[in-house]
Coordinates of C-alpha atoms in Angstrom, one line a residue:
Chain M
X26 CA 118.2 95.9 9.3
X27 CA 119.9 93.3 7.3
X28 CA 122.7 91.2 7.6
X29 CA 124.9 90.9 10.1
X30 CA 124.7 93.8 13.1
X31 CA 126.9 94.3 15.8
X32 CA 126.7 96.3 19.1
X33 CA 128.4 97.7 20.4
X34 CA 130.7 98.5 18.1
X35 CA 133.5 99.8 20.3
X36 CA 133.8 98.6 23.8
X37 CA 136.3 100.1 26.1
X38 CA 136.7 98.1 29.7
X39 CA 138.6 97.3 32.7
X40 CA 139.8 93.7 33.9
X41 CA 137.4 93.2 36.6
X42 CA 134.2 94.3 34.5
X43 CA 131.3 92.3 32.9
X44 CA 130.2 93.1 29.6
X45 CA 128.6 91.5 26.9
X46 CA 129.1 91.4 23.0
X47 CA 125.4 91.4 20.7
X48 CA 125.1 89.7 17.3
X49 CA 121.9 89.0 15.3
X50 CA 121.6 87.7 11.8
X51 CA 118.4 88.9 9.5
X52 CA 119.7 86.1 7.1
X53 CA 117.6 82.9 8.3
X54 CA 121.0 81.3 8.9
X55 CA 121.3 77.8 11.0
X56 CA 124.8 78.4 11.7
X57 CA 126.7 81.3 14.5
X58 CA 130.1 82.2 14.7
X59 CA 132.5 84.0 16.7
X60 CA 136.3 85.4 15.6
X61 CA 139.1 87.2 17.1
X62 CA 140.9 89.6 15.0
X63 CA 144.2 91.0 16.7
X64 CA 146.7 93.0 15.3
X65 CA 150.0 90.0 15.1
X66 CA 147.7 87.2 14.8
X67 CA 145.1 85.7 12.0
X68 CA 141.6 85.9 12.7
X69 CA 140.8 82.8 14.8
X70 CA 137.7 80.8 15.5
X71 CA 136.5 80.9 18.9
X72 CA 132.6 79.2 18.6
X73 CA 130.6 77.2 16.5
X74 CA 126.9 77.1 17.3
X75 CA 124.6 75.2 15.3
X76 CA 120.9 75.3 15.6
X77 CA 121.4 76.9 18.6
X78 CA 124.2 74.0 20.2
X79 CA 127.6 74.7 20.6
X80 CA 129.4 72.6 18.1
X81 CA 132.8 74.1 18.4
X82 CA 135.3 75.5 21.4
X83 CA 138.6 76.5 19.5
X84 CA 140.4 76.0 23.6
X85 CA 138.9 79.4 23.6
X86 CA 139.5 80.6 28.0
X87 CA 136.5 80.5 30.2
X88 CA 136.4 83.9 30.6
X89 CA 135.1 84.3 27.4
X90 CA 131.3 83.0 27.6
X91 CA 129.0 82.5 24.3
X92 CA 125.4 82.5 24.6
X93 CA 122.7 81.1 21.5
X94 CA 119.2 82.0 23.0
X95 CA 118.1 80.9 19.2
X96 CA 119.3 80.6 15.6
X97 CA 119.2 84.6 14.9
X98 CA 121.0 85.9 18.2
X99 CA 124.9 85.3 19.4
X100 CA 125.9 86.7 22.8
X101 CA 129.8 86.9 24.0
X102 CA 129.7 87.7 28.0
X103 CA 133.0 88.9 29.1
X104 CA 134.6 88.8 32.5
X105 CA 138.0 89.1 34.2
X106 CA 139.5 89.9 30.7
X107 CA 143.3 90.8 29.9
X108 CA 144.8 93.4 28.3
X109 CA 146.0 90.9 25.6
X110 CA 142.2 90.6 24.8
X111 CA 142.1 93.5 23.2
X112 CA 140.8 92.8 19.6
X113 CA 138.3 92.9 16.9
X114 CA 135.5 90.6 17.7
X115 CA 133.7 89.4 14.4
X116 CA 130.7 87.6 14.7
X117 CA 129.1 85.5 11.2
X118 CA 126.4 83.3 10.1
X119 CA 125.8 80.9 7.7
X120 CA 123.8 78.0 7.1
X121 CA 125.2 74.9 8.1
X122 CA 127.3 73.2 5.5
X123 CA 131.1 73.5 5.1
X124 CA 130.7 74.7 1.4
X125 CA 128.0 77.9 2.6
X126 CA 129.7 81.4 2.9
X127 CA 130.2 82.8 5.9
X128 CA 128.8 86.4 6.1
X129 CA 130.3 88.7 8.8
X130 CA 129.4 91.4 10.8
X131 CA 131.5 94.8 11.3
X132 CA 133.0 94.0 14.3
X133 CA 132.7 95.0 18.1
X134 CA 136.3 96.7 18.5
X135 CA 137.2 95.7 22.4
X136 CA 140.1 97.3 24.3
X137 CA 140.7 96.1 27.8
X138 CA 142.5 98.3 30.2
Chain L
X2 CA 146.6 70.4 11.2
X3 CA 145.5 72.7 8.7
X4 CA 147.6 75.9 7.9
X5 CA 147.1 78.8 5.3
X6 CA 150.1 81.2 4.2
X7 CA 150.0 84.4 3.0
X8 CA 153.1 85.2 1.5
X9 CA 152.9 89.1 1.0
X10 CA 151.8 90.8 4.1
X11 CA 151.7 94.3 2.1
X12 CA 151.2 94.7 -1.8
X13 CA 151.7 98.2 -2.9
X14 CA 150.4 98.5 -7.1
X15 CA 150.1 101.1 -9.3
X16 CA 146.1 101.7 -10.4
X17 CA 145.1 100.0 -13.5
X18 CA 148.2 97.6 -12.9
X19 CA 147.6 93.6 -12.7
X20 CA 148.0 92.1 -9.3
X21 CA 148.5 88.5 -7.6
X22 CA 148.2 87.7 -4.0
X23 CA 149.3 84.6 -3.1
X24 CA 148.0 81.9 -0.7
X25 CA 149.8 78.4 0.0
X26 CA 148.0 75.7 2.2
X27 CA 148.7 72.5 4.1
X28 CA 146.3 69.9 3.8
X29 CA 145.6 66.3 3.8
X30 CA 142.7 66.2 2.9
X31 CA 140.0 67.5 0.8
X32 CA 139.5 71.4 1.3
X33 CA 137.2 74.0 0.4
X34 CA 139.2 77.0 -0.3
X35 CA 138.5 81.0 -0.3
X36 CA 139.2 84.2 -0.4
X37 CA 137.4 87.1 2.1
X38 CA 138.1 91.0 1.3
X39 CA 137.8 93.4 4.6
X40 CA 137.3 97.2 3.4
X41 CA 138.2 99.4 6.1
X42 CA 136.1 99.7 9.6
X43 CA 134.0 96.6 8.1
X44 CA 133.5 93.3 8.8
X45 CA 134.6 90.6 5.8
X46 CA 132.9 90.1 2.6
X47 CA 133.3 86.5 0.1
X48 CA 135.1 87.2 -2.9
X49 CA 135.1 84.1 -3.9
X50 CA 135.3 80.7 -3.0
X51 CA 136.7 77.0 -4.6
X52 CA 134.5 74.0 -3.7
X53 CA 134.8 71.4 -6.5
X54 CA 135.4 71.3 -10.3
X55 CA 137.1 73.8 -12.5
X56 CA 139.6 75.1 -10.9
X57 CA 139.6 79.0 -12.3
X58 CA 137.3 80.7 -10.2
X59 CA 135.4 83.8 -10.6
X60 CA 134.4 86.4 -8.2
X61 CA 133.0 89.8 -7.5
X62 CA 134.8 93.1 -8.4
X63 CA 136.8 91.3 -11.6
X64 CA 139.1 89.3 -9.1
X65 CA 139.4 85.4 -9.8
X66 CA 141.5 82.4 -8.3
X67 CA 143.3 79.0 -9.3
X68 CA 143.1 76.3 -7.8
X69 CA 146.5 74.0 -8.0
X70 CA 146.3 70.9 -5.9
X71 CA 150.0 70.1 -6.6
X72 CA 150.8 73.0 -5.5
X73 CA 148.9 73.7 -3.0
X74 CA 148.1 76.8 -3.7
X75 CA 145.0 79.0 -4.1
X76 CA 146.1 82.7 -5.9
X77 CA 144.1 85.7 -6.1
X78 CA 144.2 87.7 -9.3
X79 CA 142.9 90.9 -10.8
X80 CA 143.6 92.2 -14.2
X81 CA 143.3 95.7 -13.9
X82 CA 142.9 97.5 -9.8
X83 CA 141.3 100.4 -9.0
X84 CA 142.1 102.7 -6.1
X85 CA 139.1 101.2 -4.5
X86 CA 140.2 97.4 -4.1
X87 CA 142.3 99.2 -1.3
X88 CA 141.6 96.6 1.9
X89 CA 142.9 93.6 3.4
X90 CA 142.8 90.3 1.7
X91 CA 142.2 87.0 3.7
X92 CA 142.1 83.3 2.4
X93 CA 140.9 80.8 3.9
X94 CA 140.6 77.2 4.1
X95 CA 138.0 74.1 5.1
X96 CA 139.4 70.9 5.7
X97 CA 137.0 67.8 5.3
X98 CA 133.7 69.3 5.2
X99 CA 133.7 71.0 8.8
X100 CA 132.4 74.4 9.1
X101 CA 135.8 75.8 10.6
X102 CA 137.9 78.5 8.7
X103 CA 141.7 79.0 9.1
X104 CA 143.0 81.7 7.9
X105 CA 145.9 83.0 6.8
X106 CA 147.5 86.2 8.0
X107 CA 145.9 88.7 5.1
X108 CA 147.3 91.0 2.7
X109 CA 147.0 94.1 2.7
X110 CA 146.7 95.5 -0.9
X111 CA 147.4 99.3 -1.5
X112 CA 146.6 101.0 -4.9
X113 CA 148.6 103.7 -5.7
X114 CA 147.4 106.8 -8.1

């Protein structure tokens, strides 16, 4: 694999369940990001993680969870979602300068119920 | 607080016909600027990006973008579309060297037969 991968890439769930979004870079990137993507809004920020560390909480709510075991894996743990959740998740990776592109992954589409 | 403005949310051309997507930003401070293409179903790809110096930029797939610091603007042009440069069209802006991307709303460029 290379890149950015994603899994799952469509997630269908109810408000009370717990799931978990997967990311992993194959890029040797420093730097992990997560977006939203909804349908009236811009993509947002949600997370920052450098070398592993959180360096960035866009106010994001605490039901949305981010987990950096290490550089090359991103996790988003999920519980007691809304239906307004309901979005493209993109997850990217770069190294760790302002100036280095950001390279994204397809996207886990989420639809809460 | 940063902000990035898309002015066109849909751009409907005619194939081999030149086109402009435009992109306004507030600012005040130094920015890196770019531009991100999302084919359908995919995650977002760099077209290209403005760090420092000249301020025409070149990309991938023919596009290019001017900087204009008075103006505060950052447009997206290609000479000559093809049907497949059908996708959405995001800029996006850095603000004093930290890794976090605003974005504007996207474009959403169709090319017509």
């Amino acid at each position: 694999e290379t890149g950015v991968t994603q899994t799952p890439r469509h997630l269908v769930m109810g408000m009370t369940n717990k799931k978990s979004l997967k990311c992993e870079q194959h890029l040797g990137h420093n730097a992990m990001y997560w977006y939203k993507q909804s349908a009236k809004k811009p993509l947002e920020l949600m997370f920052v993680y450098n070398f592993k560390e959180q360096t960035e909480n866009n106010s994001v709510p605490s039901r949305f969870s981010p987990e950096c075991p290490n550089s090359s894996h991103l996790f988003l743990h999920l519980h007691t979602l809304q239906p307004e959740d309901s979005a493209l998740y993109l997850c990217a990776s770069s190294q760790d300068r302002a100036t280095d592109t950001q390279y994204f992954g397809p996207g886990t589409r989420l639809t809460v119920l | 607080a940063q902000s990035v403005t898309q002015l066109d949310s849909q751009v409907p051309v005619f194939e081999e016909a030149p086109v402009e997507l435009r992109c306004n930003y507030s600012s005040s401070v130094s920015v890196y600027l770019f531009w991100y293409v999302q084919y359908p179903n995919q995650g977002l790809q760099l077209l290209l990006k403005y760090l420092s110096g000249s301020t025409l930029v070149k990309g991938i797939n023919g596009f290019e973008a001017e900087f204009n610091k008075s103006q505060t603007s950052f447009h997206l042009r290609k000479p000559s579309v093809h049907i497949s440069d059908t996708a959405e069209y995001f800029c996006a802006v850095s603000e004093g060297g930290a890794q976090k991307l605003v974005f504007g709303q996207g474009t959403r460029l169709t090319i017509n037969p």
